Short mmCIF file of C-alpha atoms and ligand atoms in Angstrom, two decimals:
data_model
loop_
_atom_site.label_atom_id
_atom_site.label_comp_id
_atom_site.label_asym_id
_atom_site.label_seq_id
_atom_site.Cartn_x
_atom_site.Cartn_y
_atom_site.Cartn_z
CA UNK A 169 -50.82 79.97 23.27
CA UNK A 170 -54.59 80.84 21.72
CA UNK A 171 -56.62 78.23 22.82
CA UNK A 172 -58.00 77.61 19.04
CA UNK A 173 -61.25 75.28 20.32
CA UNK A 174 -62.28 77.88 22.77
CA UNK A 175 -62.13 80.72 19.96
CA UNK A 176 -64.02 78.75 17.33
CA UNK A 177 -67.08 77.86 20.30
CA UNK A 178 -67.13 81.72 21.54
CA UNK A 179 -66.90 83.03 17.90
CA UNK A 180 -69.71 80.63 17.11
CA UNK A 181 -71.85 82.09 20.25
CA UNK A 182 -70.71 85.68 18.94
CA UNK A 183 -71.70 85.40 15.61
CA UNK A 184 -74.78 83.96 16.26
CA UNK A 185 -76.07 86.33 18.67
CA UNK A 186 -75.18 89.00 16.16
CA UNK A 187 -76.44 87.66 13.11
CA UNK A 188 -79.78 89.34 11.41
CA UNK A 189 -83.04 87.79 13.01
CA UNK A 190 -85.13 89.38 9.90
CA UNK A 191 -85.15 86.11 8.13
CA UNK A 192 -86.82 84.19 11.18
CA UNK A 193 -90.05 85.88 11.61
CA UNK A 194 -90.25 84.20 8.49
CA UNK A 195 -88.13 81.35 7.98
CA UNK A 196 -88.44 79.33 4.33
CA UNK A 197 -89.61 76.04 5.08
CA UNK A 198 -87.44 72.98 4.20
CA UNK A 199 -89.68 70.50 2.48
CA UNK A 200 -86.52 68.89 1.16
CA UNK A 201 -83.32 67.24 2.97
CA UNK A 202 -79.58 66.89 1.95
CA UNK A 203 -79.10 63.65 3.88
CA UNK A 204 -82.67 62.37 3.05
CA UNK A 205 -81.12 62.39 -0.93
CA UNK A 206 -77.64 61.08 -0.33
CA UNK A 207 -78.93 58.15 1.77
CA UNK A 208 -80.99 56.76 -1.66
CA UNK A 209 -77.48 56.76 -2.81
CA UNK A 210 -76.13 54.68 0.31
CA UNK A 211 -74.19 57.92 1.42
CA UNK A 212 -74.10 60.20 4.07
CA UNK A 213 -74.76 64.41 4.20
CA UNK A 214 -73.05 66.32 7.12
CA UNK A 215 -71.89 69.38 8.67
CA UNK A 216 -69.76 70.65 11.46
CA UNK A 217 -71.76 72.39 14.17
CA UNK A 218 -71.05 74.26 17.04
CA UNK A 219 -72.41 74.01 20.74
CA UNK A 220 -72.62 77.38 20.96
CA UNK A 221 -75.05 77.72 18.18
CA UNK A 222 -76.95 73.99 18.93
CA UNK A 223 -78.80 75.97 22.35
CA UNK A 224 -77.82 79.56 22.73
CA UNK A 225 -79.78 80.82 25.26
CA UNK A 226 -79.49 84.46 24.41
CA UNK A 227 -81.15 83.72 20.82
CA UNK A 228 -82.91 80.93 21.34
CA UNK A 229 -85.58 81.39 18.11
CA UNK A 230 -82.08 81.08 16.38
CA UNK A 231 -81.04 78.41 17.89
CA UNK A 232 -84.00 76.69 17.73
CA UNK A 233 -84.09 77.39 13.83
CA UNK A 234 -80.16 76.06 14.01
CA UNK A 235 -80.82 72.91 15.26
CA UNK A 236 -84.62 72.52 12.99
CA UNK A 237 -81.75 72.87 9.52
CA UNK A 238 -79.19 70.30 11.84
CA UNK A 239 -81.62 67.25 12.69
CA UNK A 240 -83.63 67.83 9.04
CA UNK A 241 -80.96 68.01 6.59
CA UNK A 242 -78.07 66.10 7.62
CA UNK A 243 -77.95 62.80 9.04
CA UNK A 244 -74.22 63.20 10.14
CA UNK A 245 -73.01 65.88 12.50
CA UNK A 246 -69.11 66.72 13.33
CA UNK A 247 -68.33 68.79 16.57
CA UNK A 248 -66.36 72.21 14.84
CA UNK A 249 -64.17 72.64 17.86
CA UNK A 250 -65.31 70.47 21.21
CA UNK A 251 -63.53 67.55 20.38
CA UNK A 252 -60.67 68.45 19.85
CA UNK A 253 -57.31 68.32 22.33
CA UNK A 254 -57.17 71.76 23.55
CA UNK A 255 -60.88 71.57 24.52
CA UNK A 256 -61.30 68.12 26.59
CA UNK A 257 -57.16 67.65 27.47
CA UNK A 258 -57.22 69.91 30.59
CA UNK A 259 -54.23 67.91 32.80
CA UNK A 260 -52.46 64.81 32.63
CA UNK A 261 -55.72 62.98 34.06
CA UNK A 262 -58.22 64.93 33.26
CA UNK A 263 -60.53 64.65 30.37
CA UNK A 264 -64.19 67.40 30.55
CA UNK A 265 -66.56 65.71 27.94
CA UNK A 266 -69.17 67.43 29.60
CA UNK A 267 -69.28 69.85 26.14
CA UNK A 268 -68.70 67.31 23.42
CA UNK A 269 -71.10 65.19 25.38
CA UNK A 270 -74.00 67.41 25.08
CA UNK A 271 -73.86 67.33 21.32
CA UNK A 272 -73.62 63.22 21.54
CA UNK A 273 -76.38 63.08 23.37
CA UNK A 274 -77.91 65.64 21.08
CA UNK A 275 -77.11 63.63 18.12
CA UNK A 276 -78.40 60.31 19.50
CA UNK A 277 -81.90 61.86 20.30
CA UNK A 278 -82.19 62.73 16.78
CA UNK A 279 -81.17 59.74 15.15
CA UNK A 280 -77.76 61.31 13.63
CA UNK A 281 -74.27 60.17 13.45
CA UNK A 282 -70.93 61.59 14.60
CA UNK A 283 -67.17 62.22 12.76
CA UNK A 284 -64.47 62.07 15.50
CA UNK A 285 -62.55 65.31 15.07
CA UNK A 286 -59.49 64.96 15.76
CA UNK A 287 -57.10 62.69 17.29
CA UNK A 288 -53.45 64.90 17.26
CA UNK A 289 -53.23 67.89 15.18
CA UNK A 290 -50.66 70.63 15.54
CA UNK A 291 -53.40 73.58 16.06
CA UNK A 292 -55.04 72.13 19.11
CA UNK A 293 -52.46 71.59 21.82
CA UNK A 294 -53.31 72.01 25.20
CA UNK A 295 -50.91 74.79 26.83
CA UNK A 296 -50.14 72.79 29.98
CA UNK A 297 -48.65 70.17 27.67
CA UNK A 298 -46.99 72.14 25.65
CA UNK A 299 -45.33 74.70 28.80
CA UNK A 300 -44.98 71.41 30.64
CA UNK A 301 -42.69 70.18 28.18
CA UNK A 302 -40.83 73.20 27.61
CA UNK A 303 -39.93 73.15 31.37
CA UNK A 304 -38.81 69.99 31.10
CA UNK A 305 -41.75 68.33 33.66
CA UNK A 306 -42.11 65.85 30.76
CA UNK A 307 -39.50 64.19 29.07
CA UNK A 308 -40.47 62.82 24.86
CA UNK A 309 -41.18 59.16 26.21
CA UNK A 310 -43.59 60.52 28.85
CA UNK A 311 -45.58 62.92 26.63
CA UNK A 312 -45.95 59.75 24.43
CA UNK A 313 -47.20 57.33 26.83
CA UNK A 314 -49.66 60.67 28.28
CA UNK A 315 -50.99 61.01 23.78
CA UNK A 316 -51.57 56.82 23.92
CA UNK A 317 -53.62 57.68 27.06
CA UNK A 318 -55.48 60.40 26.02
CA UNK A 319 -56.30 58.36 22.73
CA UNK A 320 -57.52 55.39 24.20
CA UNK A 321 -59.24 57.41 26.98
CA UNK A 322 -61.65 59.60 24.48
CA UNK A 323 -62.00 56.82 21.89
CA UNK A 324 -63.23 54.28 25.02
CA UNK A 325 -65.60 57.10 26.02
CA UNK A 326 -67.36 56.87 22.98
CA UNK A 327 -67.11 53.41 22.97
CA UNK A 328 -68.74 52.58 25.92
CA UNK A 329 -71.28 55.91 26.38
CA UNK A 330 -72.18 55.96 22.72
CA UNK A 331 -71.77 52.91 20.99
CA UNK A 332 -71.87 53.05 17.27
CA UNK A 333 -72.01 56.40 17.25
CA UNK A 334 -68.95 57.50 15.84
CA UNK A 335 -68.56 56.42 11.74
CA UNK A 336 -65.35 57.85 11.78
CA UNK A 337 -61.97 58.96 13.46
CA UNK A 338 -59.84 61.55 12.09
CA UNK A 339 -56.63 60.15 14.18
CA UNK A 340 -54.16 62.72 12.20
CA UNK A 341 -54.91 65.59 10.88
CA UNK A 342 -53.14 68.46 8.28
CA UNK A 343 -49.52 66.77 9.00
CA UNK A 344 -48.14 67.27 5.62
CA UNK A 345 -46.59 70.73 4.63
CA UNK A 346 -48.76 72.89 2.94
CA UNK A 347 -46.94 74.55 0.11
CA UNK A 348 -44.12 72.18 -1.44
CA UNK A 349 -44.61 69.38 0.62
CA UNK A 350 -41.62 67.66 -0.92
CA UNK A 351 -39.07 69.80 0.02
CA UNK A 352 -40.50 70.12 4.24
CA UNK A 353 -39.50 67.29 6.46
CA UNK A 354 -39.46 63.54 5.66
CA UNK A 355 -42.31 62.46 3.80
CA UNK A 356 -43.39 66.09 3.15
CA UNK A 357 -44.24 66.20 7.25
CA UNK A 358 -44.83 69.98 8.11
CA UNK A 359 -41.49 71.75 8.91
CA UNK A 360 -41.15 74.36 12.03
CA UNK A 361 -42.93 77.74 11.08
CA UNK A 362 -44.83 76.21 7.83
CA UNK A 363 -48.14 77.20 9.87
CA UNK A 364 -49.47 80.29 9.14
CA UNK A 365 -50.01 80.80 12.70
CA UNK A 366 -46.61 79.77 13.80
CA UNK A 367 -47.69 77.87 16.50
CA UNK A 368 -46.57 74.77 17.86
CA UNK A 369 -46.51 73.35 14.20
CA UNK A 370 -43.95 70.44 14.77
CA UNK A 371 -44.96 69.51 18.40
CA UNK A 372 -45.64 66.46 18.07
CA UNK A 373 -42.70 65.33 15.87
CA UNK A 374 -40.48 66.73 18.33
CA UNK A 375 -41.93 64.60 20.74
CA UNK A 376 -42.82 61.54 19.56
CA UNK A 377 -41.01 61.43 16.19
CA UNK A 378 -40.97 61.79 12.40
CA UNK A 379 -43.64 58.20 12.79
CA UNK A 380 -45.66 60.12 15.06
CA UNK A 381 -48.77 59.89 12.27
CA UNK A 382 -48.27 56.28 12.13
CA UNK A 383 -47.99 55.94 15.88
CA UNK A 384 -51.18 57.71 16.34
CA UNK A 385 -53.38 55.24 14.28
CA UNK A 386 -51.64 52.30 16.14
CA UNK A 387 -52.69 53.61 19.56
CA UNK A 388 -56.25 54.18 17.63
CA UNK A 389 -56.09 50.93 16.67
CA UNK A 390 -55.51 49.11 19.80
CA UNK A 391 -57.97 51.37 21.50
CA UNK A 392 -60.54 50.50 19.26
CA UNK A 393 -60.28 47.42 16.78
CA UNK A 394 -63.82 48.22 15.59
CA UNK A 395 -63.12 51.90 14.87
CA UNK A 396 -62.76 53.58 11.39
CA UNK A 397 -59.62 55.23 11.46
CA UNK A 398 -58.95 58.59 9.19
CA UNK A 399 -56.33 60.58 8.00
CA UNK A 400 -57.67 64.19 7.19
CA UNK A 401 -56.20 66.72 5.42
CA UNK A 402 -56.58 70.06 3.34
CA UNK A 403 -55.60 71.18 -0.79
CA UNK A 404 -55.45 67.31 -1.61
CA UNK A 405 -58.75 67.09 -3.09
CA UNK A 406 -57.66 68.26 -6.23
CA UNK A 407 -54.42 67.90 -8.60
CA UNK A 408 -51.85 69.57 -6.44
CA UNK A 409 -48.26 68.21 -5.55
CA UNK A 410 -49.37 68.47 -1.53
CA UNK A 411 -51.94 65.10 -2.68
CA UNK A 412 -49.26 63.61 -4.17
CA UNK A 413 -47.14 63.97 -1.24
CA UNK A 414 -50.36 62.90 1.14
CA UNK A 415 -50.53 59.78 -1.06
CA UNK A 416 -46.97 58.22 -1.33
CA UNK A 417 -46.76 59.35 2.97
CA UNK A 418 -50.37 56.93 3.33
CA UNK A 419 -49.33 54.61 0.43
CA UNK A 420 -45.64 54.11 2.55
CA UNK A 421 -47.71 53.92 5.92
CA UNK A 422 -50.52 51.19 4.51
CA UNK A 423 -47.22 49.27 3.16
CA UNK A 424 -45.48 49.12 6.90
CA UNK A 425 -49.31 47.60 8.01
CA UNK A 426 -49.88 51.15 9.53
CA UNK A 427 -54.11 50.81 10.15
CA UNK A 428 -55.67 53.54 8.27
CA UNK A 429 -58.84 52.92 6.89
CA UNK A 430 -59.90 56.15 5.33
CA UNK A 431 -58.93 59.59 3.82
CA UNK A 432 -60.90 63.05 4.67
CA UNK A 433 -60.72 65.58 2.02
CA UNK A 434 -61.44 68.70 4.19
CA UNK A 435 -62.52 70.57 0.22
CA UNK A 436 -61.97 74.35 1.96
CA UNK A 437 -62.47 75.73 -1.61
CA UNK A 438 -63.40 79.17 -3.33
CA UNK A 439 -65.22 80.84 -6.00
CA UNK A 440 -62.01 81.97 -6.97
CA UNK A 441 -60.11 79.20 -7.10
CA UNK A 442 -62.00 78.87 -10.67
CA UNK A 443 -60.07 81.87 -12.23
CA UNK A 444 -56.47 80.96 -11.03
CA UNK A 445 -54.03 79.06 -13.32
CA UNK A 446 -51.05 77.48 -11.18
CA UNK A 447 -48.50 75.33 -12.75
CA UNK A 448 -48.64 71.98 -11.12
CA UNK A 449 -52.23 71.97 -10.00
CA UNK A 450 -55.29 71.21 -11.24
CA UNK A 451 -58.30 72.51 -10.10
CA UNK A 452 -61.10 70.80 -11.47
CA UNK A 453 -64.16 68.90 -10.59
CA UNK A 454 -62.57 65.79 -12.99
CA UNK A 455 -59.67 65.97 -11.09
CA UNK A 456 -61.83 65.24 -7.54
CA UNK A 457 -62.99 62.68 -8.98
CA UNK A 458 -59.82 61.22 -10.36
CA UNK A 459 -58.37 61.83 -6.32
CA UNK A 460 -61.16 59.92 -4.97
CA UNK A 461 -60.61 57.07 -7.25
CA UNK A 462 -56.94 56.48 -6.31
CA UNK A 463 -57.55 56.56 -2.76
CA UNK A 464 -60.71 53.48 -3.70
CA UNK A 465 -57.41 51.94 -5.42
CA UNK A 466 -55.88 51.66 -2.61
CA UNK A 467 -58.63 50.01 -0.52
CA UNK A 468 -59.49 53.51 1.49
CA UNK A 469 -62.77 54.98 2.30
CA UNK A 470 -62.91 58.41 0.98
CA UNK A 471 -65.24 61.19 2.81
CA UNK A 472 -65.31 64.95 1.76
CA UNK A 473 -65.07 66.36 5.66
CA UNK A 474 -65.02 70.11 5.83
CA UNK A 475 -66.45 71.54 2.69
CA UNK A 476 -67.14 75.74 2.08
CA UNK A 477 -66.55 77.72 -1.17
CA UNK A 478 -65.61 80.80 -0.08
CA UNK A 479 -67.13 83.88 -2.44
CA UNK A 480 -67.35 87.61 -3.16
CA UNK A 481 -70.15 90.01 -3.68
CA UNK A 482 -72.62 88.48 -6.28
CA UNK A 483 -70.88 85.32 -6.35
CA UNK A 484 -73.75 83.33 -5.14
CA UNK A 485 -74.68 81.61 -8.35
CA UNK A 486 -70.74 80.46 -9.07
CA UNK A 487 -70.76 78.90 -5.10
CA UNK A 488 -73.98 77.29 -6.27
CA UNK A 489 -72.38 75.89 -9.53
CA UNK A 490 -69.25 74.98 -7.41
CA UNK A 491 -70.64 73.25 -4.17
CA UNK A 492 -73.24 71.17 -6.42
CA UNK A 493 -70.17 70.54 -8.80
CA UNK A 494 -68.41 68.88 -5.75
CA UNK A 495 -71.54 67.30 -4.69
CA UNK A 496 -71.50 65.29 -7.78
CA UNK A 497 -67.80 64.89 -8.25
CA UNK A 498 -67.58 63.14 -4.66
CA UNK A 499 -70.54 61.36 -4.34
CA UNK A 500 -70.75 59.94 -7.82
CA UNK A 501 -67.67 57.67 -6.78
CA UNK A 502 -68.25 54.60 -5.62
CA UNK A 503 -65.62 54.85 -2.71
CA UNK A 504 -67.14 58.15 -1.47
CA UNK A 505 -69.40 57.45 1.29
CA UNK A 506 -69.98 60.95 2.98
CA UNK A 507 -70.11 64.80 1.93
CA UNK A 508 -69.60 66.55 5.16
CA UNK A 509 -69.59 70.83 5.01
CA UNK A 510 -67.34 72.75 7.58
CA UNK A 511 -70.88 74.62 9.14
CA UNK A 512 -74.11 75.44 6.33
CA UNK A 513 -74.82 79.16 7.86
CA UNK A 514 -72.78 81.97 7.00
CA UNK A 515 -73.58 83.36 11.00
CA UNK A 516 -71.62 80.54 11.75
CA UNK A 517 -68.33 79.74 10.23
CA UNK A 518 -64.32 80.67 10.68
CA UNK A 519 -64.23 81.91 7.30
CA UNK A 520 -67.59 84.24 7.78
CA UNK A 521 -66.27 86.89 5.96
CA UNK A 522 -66.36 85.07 2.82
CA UNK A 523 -70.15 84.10 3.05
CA UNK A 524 -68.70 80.21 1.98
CA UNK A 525 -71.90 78.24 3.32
CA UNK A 526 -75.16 77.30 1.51
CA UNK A 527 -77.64 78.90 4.39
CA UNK A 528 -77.28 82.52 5.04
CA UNK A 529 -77.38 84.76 7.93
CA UNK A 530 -80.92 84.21 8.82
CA UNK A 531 -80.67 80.43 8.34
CA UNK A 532 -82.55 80.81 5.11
CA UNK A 533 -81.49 78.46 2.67
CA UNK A 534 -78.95 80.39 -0.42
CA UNK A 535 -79.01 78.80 -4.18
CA UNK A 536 -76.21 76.62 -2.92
CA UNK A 537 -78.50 74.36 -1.33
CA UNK A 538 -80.92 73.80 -3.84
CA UNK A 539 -78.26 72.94 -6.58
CA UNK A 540 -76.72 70.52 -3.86
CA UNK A 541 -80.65 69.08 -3.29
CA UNK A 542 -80.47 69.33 -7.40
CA UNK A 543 -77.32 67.51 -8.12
CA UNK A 544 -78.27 65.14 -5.63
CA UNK A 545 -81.48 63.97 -7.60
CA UNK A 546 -79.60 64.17 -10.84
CA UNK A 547 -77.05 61.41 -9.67
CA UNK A 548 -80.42 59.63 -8.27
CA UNK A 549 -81.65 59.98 -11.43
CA UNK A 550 -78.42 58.85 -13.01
CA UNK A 551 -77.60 61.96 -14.51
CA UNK A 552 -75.03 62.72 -12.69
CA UNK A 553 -72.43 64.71 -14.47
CA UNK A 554 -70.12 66.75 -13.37
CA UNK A 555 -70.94 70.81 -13.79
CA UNK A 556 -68.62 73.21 -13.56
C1 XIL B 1261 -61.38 75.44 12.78
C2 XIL B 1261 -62.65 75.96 13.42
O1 XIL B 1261 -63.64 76.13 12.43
C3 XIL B 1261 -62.36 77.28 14.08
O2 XIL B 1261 -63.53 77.74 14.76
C4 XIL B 1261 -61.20 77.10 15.05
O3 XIL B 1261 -60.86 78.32 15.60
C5 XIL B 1261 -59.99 76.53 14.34
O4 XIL B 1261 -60.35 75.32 13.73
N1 XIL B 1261 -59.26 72.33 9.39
C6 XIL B 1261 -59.77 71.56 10.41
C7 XIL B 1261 -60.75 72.15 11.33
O5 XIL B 1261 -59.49 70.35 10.48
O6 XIL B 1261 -60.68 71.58 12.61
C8 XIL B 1261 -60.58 73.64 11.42
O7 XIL B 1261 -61.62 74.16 12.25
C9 XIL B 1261 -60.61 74.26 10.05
C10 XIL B 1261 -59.47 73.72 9.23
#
């Protein structure tokens, strides 16, 4: 089994030693800030980041650079692959923080924030739990009781080591099918082989069951009353039968008292995404808007999570008009409190190829930033409007 954490941090270390260093002999100075705008509007501005890429030794001008865009643009960070299962869970009692740690302490000492990402998600199983079950060394019931440990273990870390530090938990993420939802497992759950990887997609309803979502945000719960619990999730973010499905499966699990408190539209988007017509969906900035409002019907906090528009040679003015487009869509709703980006360099992101951040190589800022910084002031300024 790829260990999918591990990848992401070395590709992260990889890609930024190899990136062009032209740009920092002289880097464009940022007299602006995303998060410095969104927080007149009470909101937050984030990105994922990567330890690898926070203090790289080997390039550490880079790295340096990295960190100068990290603590002056956003005021919310999210770990891109340190948090998550594969990367702490290394045996039945044994938890390393030591990596996630490092960017919570970084984060305190510069006055940011941190999104808990994630909980139990089928791409980021740890292999001894996964051959250990298959050998039978742990029966359903016992892989169960281990998950409620682990949950109330890493959510208690934070707890105590970093109070307040964490806004938000993703407890579930990408559980629902993603191409007809409807016709997958109960509730449009994700049926064996439906990920693209074909790994270990239905591992945890195997073990713990077709409630295993709703189980997940009851051990959250009861590990941390305080806590703002999450369910993330991909293609919902726009008119598409998969959000429909994602919204009866919450609406049911909010009926049966399940706690969720929030919904994270990941928004892994592209350029050309603009020029497709699919029956059934709607890809539009109105129809963000119109997703983020149902979830506010329902009582749910809505964050965008992992935003990039991926684009193609001489795209960069459509990614502009796109990521400030979902800039304003998002954060001109009232229920939206945070627009969170999957990485902002294009040295440092899993979908590199497709340049679909608003920094570039050399950490200089691309035209995606300033219409972000631009559609920012125009919803200051109450101009807000939605451009396509
Ligand atoms: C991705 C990381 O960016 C990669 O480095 C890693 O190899 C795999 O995971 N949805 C999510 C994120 O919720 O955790 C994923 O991150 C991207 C898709």
């Amino acid at each position: 089994m790829i260990d999918l954490a591990r990848a992401g941090a070395l590709s992260a270390l990889l890609l930024l030693a190899s990136c062009a260093s032209s740009g920092l002999d002289d880097p464009v100075p940022l007299s602006d800030s995303l998060s410095r705008r969104a927080r007149v509007l009470g909101k937050s501005f984030g990105s994922a980041v990567a330890l690898g890429a926070l203090f790289n030794d080997e390039r550490p001008e880079l790295s340096r650079r990295y960190r100068e865009v990290v603590a002056s643009q956003f005021d919310l960070i999210v770990p891109e692959s340190e948090m998550k299962m594969a990367a702490m869970w290394k045996g039945p009692d044994d938890i390393d923080f030591s990596r996630v740690d490092r960017i919570a302490d970084w984060a305190v000492a510069n006055g940011l924030r941190m999104r808990g990402h994630v909980l139990v998600w089928h791409r980021s199983l740890p292999a001894w739990l996964v051959e250990g079950r298959g050998r039978g060394a742990y029966a359903n019931d016992d892989v169960a009781a281990m998950v409620e440990w682990y949950i109330r273990r890493v959510m208690g870390h934070f707890k105590e080591r970093y109070p307040g530090l964490i806004s938000a938990w993703d407890v579930a993420n990408e559980a629902i099918g993603p191409n007809d939802p409807r016709s997958g497992g109960p509730f449009g759950l994700r049926p064996p082989g439906s990920d693209y990887r074909g790994e270990g997609q239905d591992f945890w309803r195997l073990c713990l069951g077709d409630d295993y979502v709703e189980r997940a945000f009851r051990w959250a719960r009861s590990a941390d009353p305080e806590a703002k619990l999450f369910y993330n999730d991909y293609h919902d973010e726009y008119g598409n039968p998969k959000g429909d499905a994602i919204f009866d499966f919450v609406s049911g699990m909010l009926d049966r008292g399940t706690p969720v408190d929030g919904i994270g539209l990941q928004c892994h988007v592209s350029v050309a995404y603009l020029d497709m017509a699919f029956p059934g969906i709607d890809f539009s900035l109105r129809s963000v808007g119109e997703t983020i409002e149902r979830w506010t019907g329902l009582g749910l906090e809505v964050q965008v999570t992992e935003a990039d528009v991926g684009m193609g040679a001489g795209e960069g003015r459509r990614q502009a008009g796109l990521f400030s487009g979902l800039v304003a869509a998002a954060l001109a709703e009232r229920g939206a409190s945070a627009f969170v980006t999957w990485g902002f360099t294009d040295a440092v992101s899993w979908r590199e190829a497709e340049r679909p951040l608003y920094f570039d190589r050399s950490l200089n800022p691309k035209e995606s930033y300033y219409a972000m910084l631009d559609a920012l002031e125009a919803l200051e300024e109450g101009r807000g409007g939605l451009r396509p």
